[in-house]
PDB file of C-alpha atoms in Angstrom:
ATOM      1  CA  GLN E 581     -14.432  11.425  -5.521  1.00  0.00           C
ATOM      2  CA  TYR E 582     -12.397  12.058  -8.727  1.00  0.00           C
ATOM      3  CA  PRO E 583     -13.337   9.346 -11.181  1.00  0.00           C
ATOM      4  CA  GLU E 584     -11.206  10.795 -13.967  1.00  0.00           C
ATOM      5  CA  PHE E 585      -8.082  10.139 -11.901  1.00  0.00           C
ATOM      6  CA  GLN E 586      -6.489   6.889 -10.889  1.00  0.00           C
ATOM      7  CA  PHE E 587      -4.030   6.814  -7.979  1.00  0.00           C
ATOM      8  CA  TYR E 588      -1.234   4.377  -7.495  1.00  0.00           C
ATOM      9  CA  GLY E 589       1.559   4.118  -5.014  1.00  0.00           C
ATOM     10  CA  VAL E 590       4.961   2.678  -6.006  1.00  0.00           C
ATOM     11  CA  HIS E 591       7.286   1.355  -3.309  1.00  0.00           C
ATOM     12  CA  SER E 592      10.917   1.469  -4.435  1.00  0.00           C
ATOM     13  CA  ASN E 593      12.986   1.174  -1.180  1.00  0.00           C
ATOM     14  CA  ILE E 594      15.154  -1.766  -1.907  1.00  0.00           C
ATOM     15  CA  ASP E 595      16.391  -2.074   1.749  1.00  0.00           C
ATOM     16  CA  GLU E 596      12.833  -3.191   2.817  1.00  0.00           C
ATOM     17  CA  PRO E 597      11.748  -6.671   1.990  1.00  0.00           C
ATOM     18  CA  PRO E 598       8.562  -7.064  -0.046  1.00  0.00           C
ATOM     19  CA  GLU E 599       6.881  -9.169   2.709  1.00  0.00           C
ATOM     20  CA  MET E 600       7.337  -6.386   5.097  1.00  0.00           C
ATOM     21  CA  THR E 601       6.173  -3.699   2.957  1.00  0.00           C
ATOM     22  CA  LYS E 602       3.083  -5.739   1.768  1.00  0.00           C
ATOM     23  CA  ALA E 603       2.092  -6.076   5.430  1.00  0.00           C
ATOM     24  CA  TYR E 604       2.665  -2.392   6.183  1.00  0.00           C
ATOM     25  CA  PHE E 605       0.639  -1.195   3.345  1.00  0.00           C
ATOM     26  CA  GLN E 606      -2.135  -3.660   4.099  1.00  0.00           C
ATOM     27  CA  THR E 607      -2.306  -2.129   7.619  1.00  0.00           C
ATOM     28  CA  ALA E 608      -2.151   1.436   6.369  1.00  0.00           C
ATOM     29  CA  LYS E 609      -5.312   0.781   4.327  1.00  0.00           C
ATOM     30  CA  LEU E 610      -4.522   3.290   1.712  1.00  0.00           C
ATOM     31  CA  PRO E 611      -7.362   4.148  -0.784  1.00  0.00           C
ATOM     32  CA  PHE E 612      -5.289   3.093  -3.801  1.00  0.00           C
ATOM     33  CA  PRO E 613      -3.081   0.095  -4.726  1.00  0.00           C
ATOM     34  CA  VAL E 614       0.651   0.190  -3.957  1.00  0.00           C
ATOM     35  CA  LEU E 615       3.021  -1.471  -6.481  1.00  0.00           C
ATOM     36  CA  GLN E 616       6.423  -3.034  -5.370  1.00  0.00           C
ATOM     37  CA  ASP E 617       9.263  -1.613  -7.620  1.00  0.00           C
ATOM     38  CA  GLU E 618      11.866  -4.217  -6.360  1.00  0.00           C
ATOM     39  CA  LYS E 619      14.445  -3.460  -9.119  1.00  0.00           C
ATOM     40  CA  LEU E 620      13.925   0.240  -9.124  1.00  0.00           C
ATOM     41  CA  LYS E 621      13.001   0.125 -12.764  1.00  0.00           C
ATOM     42  CA  LEU E 622      10.016   2.599 -12.557  1.00  0.00           C
ATOM     43  CA  ALA E 623      11.875   4.927 -10.058  1.00  0.00           C
ATOM     44  CA  ASP E 624      14.863   5.136 -12.436  1.00  0.00           C
ATOM     45  CA  GLU E 625      12.769   5.551 -15.568  1.00  0.00           C
ATOM     46  CA  LEU E 626      10.817   8.421 -14.025  1.00  0.00           C
ATOM     47  CA  LYS E 627      13.910   9.824 -12.330  1.00  0.00           C
ATOM     48  CA  ALA E 628      12.511   9.788  -8.766  1.00  0.00           C
ATOM     49  CA  LEU E 629      14.960  11.356  -6.427  1.00  0.00           C
ATOM     50  CA  LYS E 630      13.406  10.792  -3.060  1.00  0.00           C
ATOM     51  CA  THR E 631      10.429   9.140  -1.509  1.00  0.00           C
ATOM     52  CA  PRO E 632       7.754  10.084  -1.515  1.00  0.00           C
ATOM     53  CA  HIS E 633       7.893  11.536  -5.014  1.00  0.00           C
ATOM     54  CA  ALA E 634       4.650  12.296  -6.876  1.00  0.00           C
ATOM     55  CA  PHE E 635       3.928  12.257 -10.485  1.00  0.00           C
ATOM     56  CA  VAL E 636       0.820  13.369 -12.402  1.00  0.00           C
ATOM     57  CA  PHE E 637       0.541  11.743 -15.841  1.00  0.00           C
ATOM     58  CA  GLY E 638      -1.664  13.236 -18.737  1.00  0.00           C
ATOM     59  CA  PRO E 639      -4.084  11.220 -20.949  1.00  0.00           C
ATOM     60  CA  ALA E 640      -1.313  10.108 -23.274  1.00  0.00           C
ATOM     61  CA  GLY E 641       0.924   8.833 -20.525  1.00  0.00           C
ATOM     62  CA  GLU E 642       3.260  11.841 -20.445  1.00  0.00           C
ATOM     63  CA  ILE E 643       4.347  13.374 -17.232  1.00  0.00           C
ATOM     64  CA  ALA E 644       2.169  16.346 -16.642  1.00  0.00           C
ATOM     65  CA  SER E 645       3.552  17.399 -13.292  1.00  0.00           C
ATOM     66  CA  THR E 646       6.008  16.106 -10.669  1.00  0.00           C
ATOM     67  CA  PHE E 647       6.800  17.102  -7.171  1.00  0.00           C
ATOM     68  CA  ARG E 648       8.390  15.845  -4.003  1.00  0.00           C
ATOM     69  CA  VAL E 649       6.159  15.295  -1.015  1.00  0.00           C
ATOM     70  CA  SER E 650       7.708  16.333   2.231  1.00  0.00           C
ATOM     71  CA  VAL E 651       4.972  15.528   4.700  1.00  0.00           C
ATOM     72  CA  ILE E 652       2.161  12.988   4.664  1.00  0.00           C
ATOM     73  CA  SER E 653      -0.030  13.788   7.756  1.00  0.00           C
ATOM     74  CA  THR E 654      -2.063  10.568   7.209  1.00  0.00           C
ATOM     75  CA  PHE E 655       0.891   8.455   7.765  1.00  0.00           C
ATOM     76  CA  SER E 656       1.952  10.155  10.995  1.00  0.00           C
ATOM     77  CA  SER E 657      -0.533   8.318  13.170  1.00  0.00           C
ATOM     78  CA  GLY E 658      -0.249   5.000  11.264  1.00  0.00           C
ATOM     79  CA  PRO E 659       2.152   2.145  11.444  1.00  0.00           C
ATOM     80  CA  THR E 660       5.960   2.663  10.618  1.00  0.00           C
ATOM     81  CA  LEU E 661       7.895   0.575   8.412  1.00  0.00           C
ATOM     82  CA  ARG E 662      10.943  -0.321  10.489  1.00  0.00           C
ATOM     83  CA  ARG E 663      12.753  -3.570  11.122  1.00  0.00           C
TER      84      ARG E 663
END
């Protein structure tokens, strides 16, 4: 719908094993790829304070906007990521 934008999810919760999160996101069938940030490098670099935390980058890679997402209605009826 918006070809000029690319969307990616980054999963940075270190208390959830990568195998579990991979299975969860495959089941959730999100319309964008989700990357595993196992060592929190990206979260730390961007100063992400909570999850979910959204960032919009400009054409040169600069942060154009950032905001915390408090409700994701699409996930409410989907699978939960719990052990």
